[in-house]
Tab-separated table of C-alpha atoms and ligand atoms in Angstrom:
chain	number	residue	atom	x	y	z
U	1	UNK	CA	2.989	3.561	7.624
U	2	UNK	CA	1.849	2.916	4.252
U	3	UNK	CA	1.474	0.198	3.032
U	4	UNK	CA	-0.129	0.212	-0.539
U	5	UNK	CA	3.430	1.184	-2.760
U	6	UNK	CA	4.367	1.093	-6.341
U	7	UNK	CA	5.696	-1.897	-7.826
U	8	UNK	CA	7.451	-2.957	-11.100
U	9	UNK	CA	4.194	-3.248	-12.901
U	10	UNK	CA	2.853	0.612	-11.885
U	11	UNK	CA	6.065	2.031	-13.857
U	12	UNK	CA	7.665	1.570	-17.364
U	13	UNK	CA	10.897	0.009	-17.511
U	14	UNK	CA	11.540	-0.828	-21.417
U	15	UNK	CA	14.884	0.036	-22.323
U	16	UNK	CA	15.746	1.510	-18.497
U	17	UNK	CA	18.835	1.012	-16.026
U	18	UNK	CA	16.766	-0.125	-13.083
U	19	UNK	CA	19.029	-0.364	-9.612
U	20	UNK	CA	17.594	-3.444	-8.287
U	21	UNK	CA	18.131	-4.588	-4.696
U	22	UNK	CA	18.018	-7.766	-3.778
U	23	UNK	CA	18.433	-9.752	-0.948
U	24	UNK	CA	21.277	-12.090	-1.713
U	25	UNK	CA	22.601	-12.276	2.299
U	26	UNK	CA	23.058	-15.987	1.548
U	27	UNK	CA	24.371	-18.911	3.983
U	28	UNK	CA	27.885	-20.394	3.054
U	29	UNK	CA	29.685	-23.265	4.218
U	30	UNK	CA	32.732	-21.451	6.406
U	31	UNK	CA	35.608	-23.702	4.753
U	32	UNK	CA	34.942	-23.435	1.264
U	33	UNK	CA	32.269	-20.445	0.945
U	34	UNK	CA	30.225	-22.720	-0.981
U	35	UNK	CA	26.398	-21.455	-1.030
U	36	UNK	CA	24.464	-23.950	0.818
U	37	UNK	CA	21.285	-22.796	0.304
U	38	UNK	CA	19.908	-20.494	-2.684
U	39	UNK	CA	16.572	-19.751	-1.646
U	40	UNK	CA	17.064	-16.532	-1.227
U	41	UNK	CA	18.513	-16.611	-4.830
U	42	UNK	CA	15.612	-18.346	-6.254
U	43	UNK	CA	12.964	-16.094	-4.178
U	44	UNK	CA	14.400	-13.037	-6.655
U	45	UNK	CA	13.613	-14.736	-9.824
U	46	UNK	CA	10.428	-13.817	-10.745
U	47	UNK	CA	10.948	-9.807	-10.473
U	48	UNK	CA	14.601	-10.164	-12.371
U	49	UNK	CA	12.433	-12.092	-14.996
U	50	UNK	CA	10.440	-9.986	-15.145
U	51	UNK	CA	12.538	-6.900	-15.532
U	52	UNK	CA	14.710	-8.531	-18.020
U	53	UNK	CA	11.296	-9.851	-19.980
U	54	UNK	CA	10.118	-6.057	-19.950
U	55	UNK	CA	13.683	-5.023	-21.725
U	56	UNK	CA	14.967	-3.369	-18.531
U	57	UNK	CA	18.630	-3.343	-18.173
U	58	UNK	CA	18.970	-5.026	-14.564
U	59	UNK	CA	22.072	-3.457	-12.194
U	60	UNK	CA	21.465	-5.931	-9.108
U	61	UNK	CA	23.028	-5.289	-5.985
U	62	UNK	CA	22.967	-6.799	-2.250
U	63	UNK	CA	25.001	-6.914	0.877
U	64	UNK	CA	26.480	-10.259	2.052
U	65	UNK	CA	27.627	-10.842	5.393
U	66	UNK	CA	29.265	-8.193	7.438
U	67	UNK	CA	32.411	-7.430	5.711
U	68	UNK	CA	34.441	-4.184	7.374
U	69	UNK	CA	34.641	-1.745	4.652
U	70	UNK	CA	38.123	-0.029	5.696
U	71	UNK	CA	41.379	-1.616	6.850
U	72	UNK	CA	41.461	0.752	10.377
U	73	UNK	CA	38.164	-0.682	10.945
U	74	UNK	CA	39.349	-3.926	10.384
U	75	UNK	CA	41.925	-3.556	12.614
U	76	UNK	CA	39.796	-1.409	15.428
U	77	UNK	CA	37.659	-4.837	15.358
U	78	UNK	CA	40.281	-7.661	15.989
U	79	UNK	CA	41.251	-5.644	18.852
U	80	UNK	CA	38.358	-6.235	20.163
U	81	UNK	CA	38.382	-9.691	19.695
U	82	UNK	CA	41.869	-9.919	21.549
U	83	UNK	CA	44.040	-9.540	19.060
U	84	UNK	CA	47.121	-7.728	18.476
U	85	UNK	CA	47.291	-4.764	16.437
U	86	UNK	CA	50.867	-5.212	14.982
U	87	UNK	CA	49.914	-8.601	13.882
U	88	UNK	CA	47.225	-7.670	11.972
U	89	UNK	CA	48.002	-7.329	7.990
U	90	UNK	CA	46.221	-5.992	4.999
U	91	UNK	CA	46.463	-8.899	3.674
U	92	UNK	CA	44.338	-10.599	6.201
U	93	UNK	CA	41.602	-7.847	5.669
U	94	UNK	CA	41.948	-8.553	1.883
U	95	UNK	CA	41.467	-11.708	2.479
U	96	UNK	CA	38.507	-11.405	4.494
U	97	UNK	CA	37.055	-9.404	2.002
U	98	UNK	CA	37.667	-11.771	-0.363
U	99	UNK	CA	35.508	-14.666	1.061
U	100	UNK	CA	32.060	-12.291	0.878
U	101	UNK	CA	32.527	-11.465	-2.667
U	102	UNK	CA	29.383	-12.404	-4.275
U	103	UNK	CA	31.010	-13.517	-7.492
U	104	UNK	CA	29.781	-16.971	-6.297
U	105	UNK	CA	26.135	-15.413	-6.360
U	106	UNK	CA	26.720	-14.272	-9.770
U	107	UNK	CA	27.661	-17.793	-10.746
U	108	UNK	CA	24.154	-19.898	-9.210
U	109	UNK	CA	22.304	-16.601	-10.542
U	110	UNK	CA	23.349	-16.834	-13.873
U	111	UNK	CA	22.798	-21.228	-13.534
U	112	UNK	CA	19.166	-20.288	-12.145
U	113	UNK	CA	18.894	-17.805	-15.104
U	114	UNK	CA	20.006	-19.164	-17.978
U	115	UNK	CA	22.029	-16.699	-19.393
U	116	UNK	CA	24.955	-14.744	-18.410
U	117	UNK	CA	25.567	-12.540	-15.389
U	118	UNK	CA	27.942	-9.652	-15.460
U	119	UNK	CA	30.097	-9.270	-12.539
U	120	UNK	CA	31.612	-6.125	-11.436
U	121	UNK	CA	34.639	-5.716	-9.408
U	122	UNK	CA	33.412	-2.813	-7.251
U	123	UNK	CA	30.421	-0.933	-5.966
U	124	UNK	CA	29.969	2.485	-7.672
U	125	UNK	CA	34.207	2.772	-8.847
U	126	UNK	CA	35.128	2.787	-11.988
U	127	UNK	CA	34.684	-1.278	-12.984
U	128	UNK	CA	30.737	-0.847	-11.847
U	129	UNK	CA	30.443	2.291	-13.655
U	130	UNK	CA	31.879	0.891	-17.092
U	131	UNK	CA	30.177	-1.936	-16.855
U	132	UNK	CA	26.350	-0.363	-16.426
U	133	UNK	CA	26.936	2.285	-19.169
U	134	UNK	CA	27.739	-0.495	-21.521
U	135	UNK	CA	24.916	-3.268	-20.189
U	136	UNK	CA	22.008	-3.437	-22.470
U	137	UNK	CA	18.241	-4.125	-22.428
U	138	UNK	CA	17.853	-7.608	-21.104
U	139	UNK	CA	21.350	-8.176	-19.874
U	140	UNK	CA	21.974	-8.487	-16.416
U	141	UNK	CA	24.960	-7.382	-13.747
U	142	UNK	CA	25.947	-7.427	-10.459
U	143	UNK	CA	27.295	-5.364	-8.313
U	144	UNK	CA	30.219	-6.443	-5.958
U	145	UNK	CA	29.031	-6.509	-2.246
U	146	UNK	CA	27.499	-3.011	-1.319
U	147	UNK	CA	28.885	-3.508	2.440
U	148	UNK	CA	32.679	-3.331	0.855
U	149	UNK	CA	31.289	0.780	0.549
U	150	UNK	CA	31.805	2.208	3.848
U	151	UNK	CA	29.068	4.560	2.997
U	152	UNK	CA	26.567	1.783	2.808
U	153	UNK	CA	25.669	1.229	6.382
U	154	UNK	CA	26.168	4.706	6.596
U	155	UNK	CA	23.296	5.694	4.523
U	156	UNK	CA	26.136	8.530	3.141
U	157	UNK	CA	24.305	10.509	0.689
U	158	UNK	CA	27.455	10.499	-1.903
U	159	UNK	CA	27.562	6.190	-1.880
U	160	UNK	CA	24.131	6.417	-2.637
U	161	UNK	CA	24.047	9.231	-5.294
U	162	UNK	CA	26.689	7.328	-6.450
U	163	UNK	CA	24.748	4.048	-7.039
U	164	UNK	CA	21.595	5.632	-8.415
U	165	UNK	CA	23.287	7.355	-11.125
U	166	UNK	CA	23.388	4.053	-12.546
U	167	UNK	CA	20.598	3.632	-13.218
U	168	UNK	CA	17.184	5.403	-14.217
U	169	UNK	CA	14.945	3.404	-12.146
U	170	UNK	CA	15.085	1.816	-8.573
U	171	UNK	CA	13.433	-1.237	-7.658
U	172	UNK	CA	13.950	-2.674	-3.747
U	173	UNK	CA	12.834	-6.502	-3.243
U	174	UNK	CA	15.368	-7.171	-0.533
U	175	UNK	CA	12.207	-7.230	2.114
U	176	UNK	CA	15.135	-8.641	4.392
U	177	UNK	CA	16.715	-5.577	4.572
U	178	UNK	CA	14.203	-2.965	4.253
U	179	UNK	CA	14.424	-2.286	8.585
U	180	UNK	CA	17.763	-1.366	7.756
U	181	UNK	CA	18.588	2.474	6.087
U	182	UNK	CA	21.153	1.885	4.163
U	183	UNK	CA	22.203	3.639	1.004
U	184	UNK	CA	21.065	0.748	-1.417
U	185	UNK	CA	18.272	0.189	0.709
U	186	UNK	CA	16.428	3.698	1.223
U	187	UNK	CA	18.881	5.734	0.433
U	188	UNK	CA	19.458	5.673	-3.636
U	189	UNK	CA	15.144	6.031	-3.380
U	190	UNK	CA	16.347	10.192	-3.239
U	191	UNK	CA	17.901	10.175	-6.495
U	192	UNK	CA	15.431	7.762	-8.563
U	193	UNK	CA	11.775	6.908	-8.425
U	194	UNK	CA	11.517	3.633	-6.384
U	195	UNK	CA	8.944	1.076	-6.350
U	196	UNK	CA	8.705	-2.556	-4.642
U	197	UNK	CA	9.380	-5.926	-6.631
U	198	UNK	CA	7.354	-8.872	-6.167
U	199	UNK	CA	8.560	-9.963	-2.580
U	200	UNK	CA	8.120	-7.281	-1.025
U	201	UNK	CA	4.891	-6.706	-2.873
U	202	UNK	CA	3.641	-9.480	-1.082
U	203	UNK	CA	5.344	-9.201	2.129
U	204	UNK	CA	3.369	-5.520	2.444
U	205	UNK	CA	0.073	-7.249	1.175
U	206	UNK	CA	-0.369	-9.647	3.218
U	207	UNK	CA	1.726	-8.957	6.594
U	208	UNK	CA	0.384	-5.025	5.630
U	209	UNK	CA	-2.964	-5.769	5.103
U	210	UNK	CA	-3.415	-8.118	8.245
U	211	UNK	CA	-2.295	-5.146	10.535
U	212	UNK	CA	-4.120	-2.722	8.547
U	213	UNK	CA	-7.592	-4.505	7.924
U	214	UNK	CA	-7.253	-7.808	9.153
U	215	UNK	CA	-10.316	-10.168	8.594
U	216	UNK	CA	-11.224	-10.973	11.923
U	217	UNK	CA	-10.807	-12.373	14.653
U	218	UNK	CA	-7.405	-11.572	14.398
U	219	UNK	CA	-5.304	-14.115	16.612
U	220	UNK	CA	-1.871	-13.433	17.448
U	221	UNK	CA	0.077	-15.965	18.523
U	222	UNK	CA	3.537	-15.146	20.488
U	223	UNK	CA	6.393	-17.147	22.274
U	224	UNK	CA	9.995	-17.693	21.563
U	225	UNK	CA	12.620	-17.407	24.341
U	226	UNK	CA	12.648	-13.837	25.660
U	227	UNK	CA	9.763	-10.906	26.704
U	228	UNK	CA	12.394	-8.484	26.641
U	229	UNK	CA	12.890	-8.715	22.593
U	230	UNK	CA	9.014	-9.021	21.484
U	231	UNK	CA	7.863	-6.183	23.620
U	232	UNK	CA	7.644	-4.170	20.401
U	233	UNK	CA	5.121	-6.795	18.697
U	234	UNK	CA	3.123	-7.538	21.932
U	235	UNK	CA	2.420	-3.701	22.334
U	236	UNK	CA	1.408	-3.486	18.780
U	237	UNK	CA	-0.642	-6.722	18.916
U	238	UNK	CA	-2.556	-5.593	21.657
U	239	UNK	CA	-3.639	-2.802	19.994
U	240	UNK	CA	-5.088	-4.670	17.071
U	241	UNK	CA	-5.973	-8.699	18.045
U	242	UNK	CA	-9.008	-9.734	19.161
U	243	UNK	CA	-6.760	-13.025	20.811
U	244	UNK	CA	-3.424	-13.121	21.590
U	245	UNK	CA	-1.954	-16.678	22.629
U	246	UNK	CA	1.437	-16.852	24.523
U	247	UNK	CA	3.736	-19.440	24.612
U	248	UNK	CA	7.469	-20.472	24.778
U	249	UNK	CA	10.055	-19.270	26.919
U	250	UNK	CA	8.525	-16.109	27.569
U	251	UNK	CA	5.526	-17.490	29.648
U	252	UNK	CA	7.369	-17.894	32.374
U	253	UNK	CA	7.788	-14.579	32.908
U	254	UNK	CA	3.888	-14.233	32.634
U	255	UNK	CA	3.708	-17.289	35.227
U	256	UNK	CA	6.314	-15.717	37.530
U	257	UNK	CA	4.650	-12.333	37.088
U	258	UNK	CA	1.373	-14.167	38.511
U	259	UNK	CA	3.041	-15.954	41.412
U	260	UNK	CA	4.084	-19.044	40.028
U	261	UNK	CA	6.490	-21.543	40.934
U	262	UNK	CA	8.977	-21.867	37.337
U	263	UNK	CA	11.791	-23.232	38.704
U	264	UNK	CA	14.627	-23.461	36.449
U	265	UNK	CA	12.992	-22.158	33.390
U	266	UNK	CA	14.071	-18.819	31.770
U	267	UNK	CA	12.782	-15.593	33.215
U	268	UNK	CA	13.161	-12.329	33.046
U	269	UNK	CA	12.844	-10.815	36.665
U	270	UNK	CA	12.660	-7.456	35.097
U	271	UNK	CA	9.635	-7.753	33.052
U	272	UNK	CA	7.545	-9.305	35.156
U	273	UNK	CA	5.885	-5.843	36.105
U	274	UNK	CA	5.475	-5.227	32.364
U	275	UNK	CA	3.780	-8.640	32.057
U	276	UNK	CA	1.344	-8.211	34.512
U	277	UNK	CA	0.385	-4.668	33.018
U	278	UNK	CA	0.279	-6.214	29.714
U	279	UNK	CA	-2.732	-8.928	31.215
U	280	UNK	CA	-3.930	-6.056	32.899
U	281	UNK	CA	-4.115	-4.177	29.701
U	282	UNK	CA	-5.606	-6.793	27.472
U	283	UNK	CA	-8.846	-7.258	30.192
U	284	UNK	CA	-9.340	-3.649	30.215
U	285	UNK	CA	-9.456	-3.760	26.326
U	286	UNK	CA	-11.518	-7.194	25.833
U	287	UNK	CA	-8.516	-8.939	24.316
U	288	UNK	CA	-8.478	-12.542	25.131
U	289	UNK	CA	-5.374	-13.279	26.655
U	290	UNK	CA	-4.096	-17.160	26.689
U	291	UNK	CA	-1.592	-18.094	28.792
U	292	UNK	CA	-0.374	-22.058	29.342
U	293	UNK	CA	-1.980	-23.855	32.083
U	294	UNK	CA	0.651	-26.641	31.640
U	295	UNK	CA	3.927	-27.323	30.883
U	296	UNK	CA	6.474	-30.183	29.683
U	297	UNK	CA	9.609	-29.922	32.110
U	298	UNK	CA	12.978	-30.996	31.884
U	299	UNK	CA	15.692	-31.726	34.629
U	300	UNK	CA	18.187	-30.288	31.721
U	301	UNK	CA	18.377	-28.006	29.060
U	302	UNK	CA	19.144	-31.005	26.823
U	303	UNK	CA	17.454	-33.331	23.640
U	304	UNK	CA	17.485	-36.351	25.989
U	305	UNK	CA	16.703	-35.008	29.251
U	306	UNK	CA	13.961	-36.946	31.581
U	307	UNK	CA	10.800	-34.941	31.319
U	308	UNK	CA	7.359	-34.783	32.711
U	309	UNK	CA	4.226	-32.806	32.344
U	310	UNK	CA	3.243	-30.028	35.409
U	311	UNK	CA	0.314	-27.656	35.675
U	312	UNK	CA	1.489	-24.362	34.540
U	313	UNK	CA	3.461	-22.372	37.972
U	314	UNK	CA	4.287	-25.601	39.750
U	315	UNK	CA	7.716	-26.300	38.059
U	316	UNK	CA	9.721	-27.407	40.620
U	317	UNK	CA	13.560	-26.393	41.728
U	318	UNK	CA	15.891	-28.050	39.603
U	319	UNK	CA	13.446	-28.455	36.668
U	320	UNK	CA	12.608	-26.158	33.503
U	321	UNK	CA	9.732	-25.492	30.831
U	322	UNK	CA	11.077	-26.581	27.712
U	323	UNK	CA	7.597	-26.880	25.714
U	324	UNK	CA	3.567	-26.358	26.233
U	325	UNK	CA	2.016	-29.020	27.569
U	326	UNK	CA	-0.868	-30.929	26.203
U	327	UNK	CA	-3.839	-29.340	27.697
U	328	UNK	CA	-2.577	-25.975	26.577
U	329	UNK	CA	-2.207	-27.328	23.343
U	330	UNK	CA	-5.717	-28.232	23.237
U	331	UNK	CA	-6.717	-25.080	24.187
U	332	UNK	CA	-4.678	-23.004	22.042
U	333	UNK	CA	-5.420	-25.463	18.859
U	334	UNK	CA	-9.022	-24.568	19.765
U	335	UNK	CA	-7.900	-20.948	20.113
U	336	UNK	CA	-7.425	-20.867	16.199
U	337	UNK	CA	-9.911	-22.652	14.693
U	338	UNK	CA	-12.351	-20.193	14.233
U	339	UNK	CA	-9.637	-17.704	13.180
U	340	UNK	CA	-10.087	-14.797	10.313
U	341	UNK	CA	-6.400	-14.156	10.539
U	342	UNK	CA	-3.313	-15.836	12.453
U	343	UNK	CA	-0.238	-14.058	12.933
U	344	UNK	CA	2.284	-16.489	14.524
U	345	UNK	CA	5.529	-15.102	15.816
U	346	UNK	CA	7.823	-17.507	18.501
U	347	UNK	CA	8.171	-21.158	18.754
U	348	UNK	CA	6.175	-22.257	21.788
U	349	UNK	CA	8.907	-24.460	22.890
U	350	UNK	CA	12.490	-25.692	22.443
U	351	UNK	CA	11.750	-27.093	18.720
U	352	UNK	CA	15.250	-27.412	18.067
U	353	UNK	CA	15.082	-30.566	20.330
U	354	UNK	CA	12.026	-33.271	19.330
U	355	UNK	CA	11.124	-34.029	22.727
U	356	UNK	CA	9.989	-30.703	23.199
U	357	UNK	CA	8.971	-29.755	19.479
U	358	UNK	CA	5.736	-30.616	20.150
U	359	UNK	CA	3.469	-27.740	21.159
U	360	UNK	CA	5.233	-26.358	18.279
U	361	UNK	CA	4.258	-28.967	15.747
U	362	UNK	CA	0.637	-29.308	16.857
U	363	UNK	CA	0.145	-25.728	16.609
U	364	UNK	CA	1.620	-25.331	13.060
U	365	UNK	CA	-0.657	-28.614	12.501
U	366	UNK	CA	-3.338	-26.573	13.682
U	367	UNK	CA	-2.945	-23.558	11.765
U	368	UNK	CA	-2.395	-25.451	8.446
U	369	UNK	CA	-6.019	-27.325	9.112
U	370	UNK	CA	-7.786	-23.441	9.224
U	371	UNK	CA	-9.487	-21.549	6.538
U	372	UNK	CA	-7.759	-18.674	8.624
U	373	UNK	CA	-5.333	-16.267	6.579
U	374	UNK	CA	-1.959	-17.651	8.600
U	375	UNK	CA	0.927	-15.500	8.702
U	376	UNK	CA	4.532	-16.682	9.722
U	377	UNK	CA	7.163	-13.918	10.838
U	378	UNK	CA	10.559	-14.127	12.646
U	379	UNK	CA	13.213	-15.825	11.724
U	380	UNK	CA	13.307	-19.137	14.304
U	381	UNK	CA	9.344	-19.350	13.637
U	382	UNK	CA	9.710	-19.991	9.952
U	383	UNK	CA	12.546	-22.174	10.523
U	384	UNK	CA	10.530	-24.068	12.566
U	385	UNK	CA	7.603	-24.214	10.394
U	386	UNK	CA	9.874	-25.570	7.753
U	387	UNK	CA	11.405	-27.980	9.879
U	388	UNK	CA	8.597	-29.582	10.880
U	389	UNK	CA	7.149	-29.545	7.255
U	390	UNK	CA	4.276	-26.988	6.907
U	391	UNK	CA	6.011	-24.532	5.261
U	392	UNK	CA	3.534	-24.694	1.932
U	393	UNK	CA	0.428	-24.861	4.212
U	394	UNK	CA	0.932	-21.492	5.531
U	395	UNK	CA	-0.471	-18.461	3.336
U	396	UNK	CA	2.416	-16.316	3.799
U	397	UNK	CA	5.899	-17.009	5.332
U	398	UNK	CA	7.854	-13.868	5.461
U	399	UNK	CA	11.362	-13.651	3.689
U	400	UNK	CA	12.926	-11.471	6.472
U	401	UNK	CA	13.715	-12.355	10.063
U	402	UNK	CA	14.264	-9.085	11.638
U	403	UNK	CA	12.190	-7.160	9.071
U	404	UNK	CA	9.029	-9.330	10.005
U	405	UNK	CA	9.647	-8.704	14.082
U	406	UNK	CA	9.756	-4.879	13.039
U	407	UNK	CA	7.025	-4.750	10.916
U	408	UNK	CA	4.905	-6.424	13.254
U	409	UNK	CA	5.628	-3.746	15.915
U	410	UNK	CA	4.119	-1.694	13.784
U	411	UNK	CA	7.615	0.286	13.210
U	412	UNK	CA	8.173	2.452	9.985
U	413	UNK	CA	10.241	-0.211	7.630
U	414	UNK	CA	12.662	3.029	5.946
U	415	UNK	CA	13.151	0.483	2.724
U	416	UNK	CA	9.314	0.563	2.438
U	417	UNK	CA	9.033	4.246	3.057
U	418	UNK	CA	11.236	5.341	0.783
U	419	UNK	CA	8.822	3.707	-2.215
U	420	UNK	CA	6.722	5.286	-4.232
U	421	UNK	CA	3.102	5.345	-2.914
U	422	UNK	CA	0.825	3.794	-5.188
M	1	ADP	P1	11.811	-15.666	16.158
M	1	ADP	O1	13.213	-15.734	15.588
M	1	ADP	O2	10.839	-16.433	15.336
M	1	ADP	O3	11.374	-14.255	16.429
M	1	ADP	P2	12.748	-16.097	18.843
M	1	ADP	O4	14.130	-15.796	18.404
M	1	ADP	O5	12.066	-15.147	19.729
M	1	ADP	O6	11.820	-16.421	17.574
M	1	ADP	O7	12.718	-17.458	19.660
M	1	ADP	C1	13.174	-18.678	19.155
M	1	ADP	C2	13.897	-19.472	20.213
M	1	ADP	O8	13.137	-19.564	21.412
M	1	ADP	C3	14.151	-20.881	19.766
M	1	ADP	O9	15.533	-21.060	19.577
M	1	ADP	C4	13.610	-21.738	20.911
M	1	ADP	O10	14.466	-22.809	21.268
M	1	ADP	C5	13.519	-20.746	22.046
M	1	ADP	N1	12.544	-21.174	23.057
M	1	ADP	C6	11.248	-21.441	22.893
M	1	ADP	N2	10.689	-21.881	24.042
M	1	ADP	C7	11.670	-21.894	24.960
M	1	ADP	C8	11.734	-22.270	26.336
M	1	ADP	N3	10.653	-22.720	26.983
M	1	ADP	N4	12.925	-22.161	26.976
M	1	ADP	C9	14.005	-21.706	26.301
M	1	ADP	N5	14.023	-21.341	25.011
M	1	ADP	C10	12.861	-21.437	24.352
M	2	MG	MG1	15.110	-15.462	16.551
C-alpha cells in the first residue's frame, strides 16, 4: 500500500463544501448518554481549524455506536438476543436510535470550537441537504449519525453518491475507521477528490514510514492475550524486524509449542504448530526471536491472587502466567535499548490488575528512556500505556484500535486507499 497521500494542505479549499469524516465513535455513560471522554473530539480540532481558517465550508460526519439502520433489522436482532418478536415496537427502535444521535457531539464540538455547530436531522435526506446548500465559508455542520443510513456499512454506491454531492471536496481523518469500507469512509472518495487530514497524516507517517523504511533495528514487540488474533501482525513483522520480543498471554502457546509445562495459563492448542514454525521461521531469516524465560504465576485469575515467580515452562497444575517475570524483563528492557524503531503491540501481562502490571510498566518505562522512534498500536496497548502514565513519552500512539492491528499486518487500509496519492 501507499502510504505517502494527499492531505488538506496539497489541495485548495477556500470557499469549498469539503465532506469531512471524522471519527467521533465516542464513549457515553449508558444511563444518561453523557460523553465521558472527548478525546476523540479534541483529536479533530486542528484539521476542522484548519478547514474553517482556510474558508472551507466544513460538512462533518461520523458513525457512533452500532445503531440498526431499519426497523426489520431491529427486530431480526432482538430475536437473537431472546426476545420476542411481537413484543418488539417501533418505538423501542426509535428509541434506540435516539440515544446514538450525535446531537450531543455537536454540542462539546461547538464548546471546544467556539462558535456554533449546525446540526442536521438526517444523513443525506432532505434536512442534511438544506442545510449544506445554505452553510457558508467558515461555518460548520454535522451530519446526523451515518450508521442510521443502511447504505453506510454497506458501502451502497447511491448513500455515498448521495453524501458527496454535498460537498466539493472530501477529507477522511477518522484513521479509526479507515479498515472499515464504508460509504463515508472510502466510498464518497468515487465521487470527490479525497485527501487525508492531520490524524491520519500522521498515523500513515509514522506507523507508514516505520513499515516502509524503518530506521533500524526495527524491534517489534508483541503479546496480549491470544496468537490466534495477531497472526496477521506477527507474519508481517517477521518479514520486516530485525527483533521481535513476545510476551503476554500468547507465550504460552510459544512455551507449550516448545514442551513446556504452563499449567493453567491460556493456550491455544491449535497454534502451537504455527508457533513453532514461526521460531522456526525467524532462525532461518536471522530475526532475533525473544521469548520469556520466566514468569509471575497466579493460583487465580484474580487482582489479589497469591503469586510467585517460575522459570518460563515450569508453571505448575493449578497455577497461571499472569505477567513476565523479572529476568525477562531485564532482558527484554535490554532488548530495546539500542533500538532505531519500536513497534509495541500487546500488553505483556494482565495490566488491568497491578500485581501483574508490571512487565508491562517496566517495558513502557523502558521504551520512554530510548532515543528509539516508539510506536504504540492496538487498542488495550495504548490503554495501557496511558494507564500507567507514558502516554506523552511515546512518539506516536495510534488513534485507532483495530485500524492499528490491520495496518500493522501490512493489510490494505480501503479509507487510506481511496486518497489521493500525493
Ligand atoms: P491490543 O488491544 O493492544 O491489540 P490485545 O487485545 O491483544 O491487545 O490484548 C490485551 C489483553 O491481553 C489485556 O486485556 C490483557 O489483560 C490480556 N493479557 C495479557 N497477558 C495475559 C496473560 N498472561 N493471560 C491472560 N490475558 C493476558
Ligand atoms: Mg484488544
Amino acid at each position: 500500500m501507499n502510504y505517502s497521500k494527499k492531505t488538506v494542505k496539497d489541495i485548495d479549499v477556500k470557499g469549498k463544501k469539503v465532506l469531512l469524516r471524522c471519527d467521533f465513535n465516542v464513549p457515553q455513560d449508558k444511563k444518561t448518554g453523557e460523553i465521558t471522554d472527548d478525546k476523540r473530539i479534541r483529536a479533530a480540532l486542528p484539521t476542522i481549524q484548519y478547514l474553517l481558517e482556510q474558508g472551507a465550508a466544513v460538512i462533518a460526519c461520523s458513525h457512533l455506536g452500532k445503531p440498526v439502520a431499519t426497523f426489520d433489522s431491529y427486530v431480526k436482532k432482538q430475536v437473537e438476543k431472546g426476545k420476542n418478536a411481537e413484543d418488539i415496537t417501533k418505538e423501542e427502535w426509535e428509541k434506540s436510535l435516539k440515544k446514538l444521535s450525535l446531537k450531543i457531539v455537536a454540542a462539546r464540538l461547538s464548546e471546544l470550537l467556539g462558535q456554533p455547530v449546525i446540526m442536521a436531522e438526517d444523513v443525506v435526506g432532505a434536512d442534511a441537504q438544506a442545510k449544506a446548500a445554505a452553510l457558508k465559508p467558515g461555518e460548520i455542520m454535522l451530519l446526523e449519525n451515518t450508521r442510521f443510513e443502511k447504505g453506510e456499512t454497506k458501502n451502497d454506491p447511491a448513500t455515498a453518491k448521495a453524501m458527496a454531492d454535498m460537498a466539493e471536496v472530501y477529507v477522511s481523518d477518522a484513521f479509526g475507521a479507515v479498515h472499515r469500507a464504508h460509504a463515508s469512509t472510502a466510498g464518497v472518495a468515487d465521487y470527490l477528490p479525497a485527501v487525508s487530514g492531520f490524524l491520519i497524516q500522521k498515523e500513515l507517517e509514522i506507523i507508514g514510514g516505520a513499515l516502509a523504511n524503518p530506521k533500524r533495528p526495527l524491534v517489534a514487540i508483541l503479546g496480549g492475550s491470544k496468537v490466534s488474533s495477531k497472526i496477521g501482525v506477527i507474519n508481517n513483522l517477521l518479514e520486516i524486524a530485525d527483533t521481535i520480543i513476545i510476551g503476554g498471554g500468547m507465550a504460552y502457546t510459544f512455551s507449550a509449542a516448545d514442551g513446556g509445562k504452563v499449567g493453567d495459563s491460556l493456550l491455544e492448542a491449535d497454534w502451537m504448530d504455527y508457533a513453532k514454525e514461526m521460531v522456526a521461521k525467524a532462525a532461518a531469516k536471522g530475526v532475533k526471536l525473544l521469548l520469556p524465560i520466566d514468569t509471575v504465576i497466579a493460583n487465580a485469575f484474580a487482582p489479589d491472587a497469591e503469586s510467585k515467580v517460575v522459570a518460563a515452562g515450569e508453571i505448575p497444575d493449578g497455577w497461571q502466567g499472569l505477567d513476565i517475570g523479572p529476568k525477562t524483563v531485564e532482558l527484554y528492557c535490554n532488548a530495546v535499548q539500542d533500538a532505531g524503531t519500536v513497534i509495541w503491540n500487546g500488553p505483556m501481562g494482565v495490566f488491568e490488575f497491578a500485581a501483574f502490571a508490571k512487565g508491562t510498566e517496566a517495558v513502557a518505562e523502558a521504551l520512554s528512556k530510548t532515543s528509539a522512534i516508539t510506536i504504540i498500536g492496538g487498542g488495550d496497548s495504548a490503554a495501557a500505556v496511558q494507564q500507567l502514565g507514558y502516554a506523552d513519552k511515546m512518539t506516536h500512539i495510534s488513534t485507532g484500535g483495530g485500524a492499528s492491528l490491520e495496518f500493522m499486518e501490512g493489510k490494505v487500509l480501503p479509507g487510506v486507499a481511496c486518497l489521493l496519492d500525493k
